[in-house]
CSV table of C-alpha atoms in Angstrom, one decimal:
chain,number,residue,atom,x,y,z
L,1214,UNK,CA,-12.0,37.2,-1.1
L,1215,UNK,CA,-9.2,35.5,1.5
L,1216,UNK,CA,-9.3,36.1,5.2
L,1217,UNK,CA,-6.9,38.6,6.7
L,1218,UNK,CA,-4.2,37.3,9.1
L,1219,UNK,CA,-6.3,38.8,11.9
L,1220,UNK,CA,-10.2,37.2,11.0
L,1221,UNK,CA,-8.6,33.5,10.2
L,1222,UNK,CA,-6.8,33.8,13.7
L,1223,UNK,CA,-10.6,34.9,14.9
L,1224,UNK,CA,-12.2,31.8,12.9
L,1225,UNK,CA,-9.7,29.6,14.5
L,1226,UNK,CA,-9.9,31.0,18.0
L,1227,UNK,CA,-14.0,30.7,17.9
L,1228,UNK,CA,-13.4,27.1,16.5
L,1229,UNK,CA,-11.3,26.3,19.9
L,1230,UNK,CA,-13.4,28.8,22.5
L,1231,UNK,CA,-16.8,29.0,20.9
L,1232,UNK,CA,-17.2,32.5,21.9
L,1233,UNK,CA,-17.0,35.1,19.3
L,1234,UNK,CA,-16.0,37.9,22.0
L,1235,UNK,CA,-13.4,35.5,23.9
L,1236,UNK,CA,-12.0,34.9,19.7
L,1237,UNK,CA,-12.1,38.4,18.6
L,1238,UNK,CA,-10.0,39.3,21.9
L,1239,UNK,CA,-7.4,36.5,21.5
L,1240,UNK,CA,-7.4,37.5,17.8
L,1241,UNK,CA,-6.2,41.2,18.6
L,1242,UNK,CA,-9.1,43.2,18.5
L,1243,UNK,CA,-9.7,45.6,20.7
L,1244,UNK,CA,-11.3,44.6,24.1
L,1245,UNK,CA,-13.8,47.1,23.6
L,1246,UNK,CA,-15.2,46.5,20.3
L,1247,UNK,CA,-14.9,42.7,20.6
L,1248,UNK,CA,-18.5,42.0,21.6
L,1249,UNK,CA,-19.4,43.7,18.1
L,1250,UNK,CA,-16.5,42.6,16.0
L,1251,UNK,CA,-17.3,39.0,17.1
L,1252,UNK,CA,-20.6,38.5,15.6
L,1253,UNK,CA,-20.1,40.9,12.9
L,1254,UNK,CA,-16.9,38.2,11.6
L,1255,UNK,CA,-19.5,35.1,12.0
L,1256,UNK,CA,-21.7,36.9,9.4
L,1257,UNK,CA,-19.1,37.3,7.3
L,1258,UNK,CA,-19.2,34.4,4.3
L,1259,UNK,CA,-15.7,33.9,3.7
L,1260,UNK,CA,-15.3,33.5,7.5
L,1261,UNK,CA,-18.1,31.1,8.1
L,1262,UNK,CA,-17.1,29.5,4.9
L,1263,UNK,CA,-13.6,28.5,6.7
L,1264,UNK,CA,-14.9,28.1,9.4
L,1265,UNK,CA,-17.5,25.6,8.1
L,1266,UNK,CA,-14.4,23.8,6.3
L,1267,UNK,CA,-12.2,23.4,9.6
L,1268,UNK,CA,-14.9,21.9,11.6
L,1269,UNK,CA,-15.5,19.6,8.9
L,1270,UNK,CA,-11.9,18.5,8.4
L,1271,UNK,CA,-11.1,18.3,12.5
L,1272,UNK,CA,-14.3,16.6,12.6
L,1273,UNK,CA,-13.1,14.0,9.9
L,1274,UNK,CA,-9.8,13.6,11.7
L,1275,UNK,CA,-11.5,12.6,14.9
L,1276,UNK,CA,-14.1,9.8,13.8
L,1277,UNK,CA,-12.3,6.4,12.5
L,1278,UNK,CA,-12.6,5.2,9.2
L,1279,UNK,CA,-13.7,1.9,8.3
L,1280,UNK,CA,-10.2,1.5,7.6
L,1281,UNK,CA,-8.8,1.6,11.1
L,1282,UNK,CA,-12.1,0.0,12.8
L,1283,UNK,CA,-11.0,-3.4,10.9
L,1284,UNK,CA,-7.4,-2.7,12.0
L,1285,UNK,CA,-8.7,-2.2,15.5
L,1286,UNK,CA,-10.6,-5.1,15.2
L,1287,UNK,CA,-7.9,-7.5,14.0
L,1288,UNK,CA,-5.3,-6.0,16.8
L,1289,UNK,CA,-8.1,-7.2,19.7
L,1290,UNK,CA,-8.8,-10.3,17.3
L,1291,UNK,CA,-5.1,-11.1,17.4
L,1292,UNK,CA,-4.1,-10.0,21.2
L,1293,UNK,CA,-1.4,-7.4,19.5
L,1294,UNK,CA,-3.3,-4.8,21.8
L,1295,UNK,CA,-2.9,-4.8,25.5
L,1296,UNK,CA,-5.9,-2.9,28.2
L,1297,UNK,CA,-5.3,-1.2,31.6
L,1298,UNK,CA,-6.7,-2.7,34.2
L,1299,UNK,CA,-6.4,-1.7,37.8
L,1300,UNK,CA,-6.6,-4.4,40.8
L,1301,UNK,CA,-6.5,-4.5,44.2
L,1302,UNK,CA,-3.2,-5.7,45.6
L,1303,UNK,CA,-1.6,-5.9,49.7
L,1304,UNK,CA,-0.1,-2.3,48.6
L,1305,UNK,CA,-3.3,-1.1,47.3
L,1306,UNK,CA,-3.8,-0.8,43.7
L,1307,UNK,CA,-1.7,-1.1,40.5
L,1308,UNK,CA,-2.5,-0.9,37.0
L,1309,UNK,CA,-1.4,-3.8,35.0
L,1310,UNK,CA,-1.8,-4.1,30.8
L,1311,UNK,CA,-3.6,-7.3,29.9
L,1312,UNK,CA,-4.6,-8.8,26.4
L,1313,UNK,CA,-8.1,-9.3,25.6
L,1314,UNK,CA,-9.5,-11.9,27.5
L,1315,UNK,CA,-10.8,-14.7,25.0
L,1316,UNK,CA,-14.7,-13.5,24.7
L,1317,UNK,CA,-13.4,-10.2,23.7
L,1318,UNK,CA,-11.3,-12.1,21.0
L,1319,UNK,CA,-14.4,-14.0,19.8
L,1320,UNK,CA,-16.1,-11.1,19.4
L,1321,UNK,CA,-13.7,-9.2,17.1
L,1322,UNK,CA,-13.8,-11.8,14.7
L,1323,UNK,CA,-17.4,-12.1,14.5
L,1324,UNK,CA,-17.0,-8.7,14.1
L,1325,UNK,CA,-14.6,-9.1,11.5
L,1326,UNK,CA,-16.1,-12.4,10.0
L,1327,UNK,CA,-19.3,-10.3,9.0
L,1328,UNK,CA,-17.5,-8.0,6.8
L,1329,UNK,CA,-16.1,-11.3,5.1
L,1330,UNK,CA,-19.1,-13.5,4.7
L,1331,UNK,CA,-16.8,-15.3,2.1
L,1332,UNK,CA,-13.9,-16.0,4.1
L,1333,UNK,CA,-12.2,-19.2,4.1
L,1334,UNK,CA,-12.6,-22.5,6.4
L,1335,UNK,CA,-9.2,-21.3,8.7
L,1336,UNK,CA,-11.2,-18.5,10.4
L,1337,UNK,CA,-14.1,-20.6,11.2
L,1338,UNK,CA,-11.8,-22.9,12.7
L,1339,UNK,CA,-9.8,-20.2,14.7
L,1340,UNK,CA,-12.9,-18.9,16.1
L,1341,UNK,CA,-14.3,-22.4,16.9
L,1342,UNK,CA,-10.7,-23.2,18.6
L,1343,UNK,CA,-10.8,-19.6,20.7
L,1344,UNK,CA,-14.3,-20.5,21.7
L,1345,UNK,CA,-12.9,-23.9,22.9
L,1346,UNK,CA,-10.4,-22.1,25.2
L,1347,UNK,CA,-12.6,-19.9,26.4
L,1348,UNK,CA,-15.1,-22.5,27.8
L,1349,UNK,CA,-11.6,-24.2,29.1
L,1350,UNK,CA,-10.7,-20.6,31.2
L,1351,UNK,CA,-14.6,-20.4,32.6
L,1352,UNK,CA,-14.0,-23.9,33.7
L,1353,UNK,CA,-10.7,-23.6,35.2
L,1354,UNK,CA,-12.4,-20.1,36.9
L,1355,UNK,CA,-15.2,-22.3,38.4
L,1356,UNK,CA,-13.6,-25.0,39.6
L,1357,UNK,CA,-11.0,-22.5,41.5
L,1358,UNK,CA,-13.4,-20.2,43.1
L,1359,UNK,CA,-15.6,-23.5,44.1
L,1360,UNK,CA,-15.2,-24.8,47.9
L,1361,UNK,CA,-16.2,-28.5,47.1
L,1362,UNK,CA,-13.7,-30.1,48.9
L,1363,UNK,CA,-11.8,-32.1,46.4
L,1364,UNK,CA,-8.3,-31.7,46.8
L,1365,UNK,CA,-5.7,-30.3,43.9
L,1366,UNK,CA,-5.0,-33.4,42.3
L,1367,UNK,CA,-8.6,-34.2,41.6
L,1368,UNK,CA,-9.0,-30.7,40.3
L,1369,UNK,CA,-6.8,-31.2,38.1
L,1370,UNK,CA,-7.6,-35.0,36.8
L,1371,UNK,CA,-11.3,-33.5,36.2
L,1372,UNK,CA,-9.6,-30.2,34.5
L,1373,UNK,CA,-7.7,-32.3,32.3
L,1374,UNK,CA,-10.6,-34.9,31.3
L,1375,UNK,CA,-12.6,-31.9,30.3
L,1376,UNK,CA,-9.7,-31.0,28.5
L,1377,UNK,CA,-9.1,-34.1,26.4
L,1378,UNK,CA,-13.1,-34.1,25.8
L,1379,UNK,CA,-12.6,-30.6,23.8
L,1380,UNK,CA,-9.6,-31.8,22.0
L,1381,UNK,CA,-11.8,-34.7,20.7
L,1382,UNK,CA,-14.6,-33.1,19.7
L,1383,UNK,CA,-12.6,-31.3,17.5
């Protein structure tokens, strides 16, 4: 048996309101009948059955496949996705896009690196190299926000020293 014009608009009405007398109204039955009509259609087999099969499919369409988590993954992994991110400014606040900061970035590819236990020596590296930079950023951070006293140019002699110790323990 196939639904009528009339009970599929009810099915997909009750899908979207979740009230069976709010569906049967917007569905064109009468106002005074709806509070019967409603539950009388959800009893209805070929009407639950569809309704049953929508829910599925718009629930399917809603929840990412492991498809599009590794794509996800690999656009945080590669900085080829930007965030919003508001911050305080002298005219109050503004939102600004920003790449994944590098911990974020690490993370993605451990992510990714598990579903790859095989994966060749280049990713190791990459992650080993982002990890580098991201120690390099928390340094830099630190040594801005701390009131030691040194002046610029030493900040920056130490910042660089550190530097050229990374590079060489590569």
């Amino acid at each position: 048996m196939k639904l009528t014009e009339k009970q599929k608009k009810f099915a997909d009405y009750y899908i979207e309101l979740g009230n069976a007398t709010q569906a049967a109204i917007k569905a064109g039955y009468s106002k005074k009948t709806a509070n019967r009509i409603g539950p009388e259609n959800l009893s209805k087999l070929v009407i639950k059955k569809y309704i049953d099969e929508r829910m599925e499919q718009l629930a399917s369409e809603r929840i990412m496949s492991a498809q599009e988590i590794l794509e996800r993954l690999s656009l945080i992994a590669k900085a080829d996705i930007k965030e919003t991110v508001v911050i305080a400014n002298a005219d109050g606040y503004s939102e600004v896009e920003k790449p994944p900061d590098f911990k974020t970035q690490i993370q993605a590819m451990k992510e990714l690196l598990k579903r790859y236990p095989d994966n060749d020596r280049l990713l190791e590296q990459t992650l080993r190299k982002l990890t580098a930079e991201a120690d390099i950023a928390e340094f830099k951070a630190a040594m801005i926000q701390s009131a030691t006293g040194e002046s610029t140019e030493d900040k920056l002699d130490e910042l660089l020293g550190k530097i050229s110790e990374v590079i060489d323990d590569k």
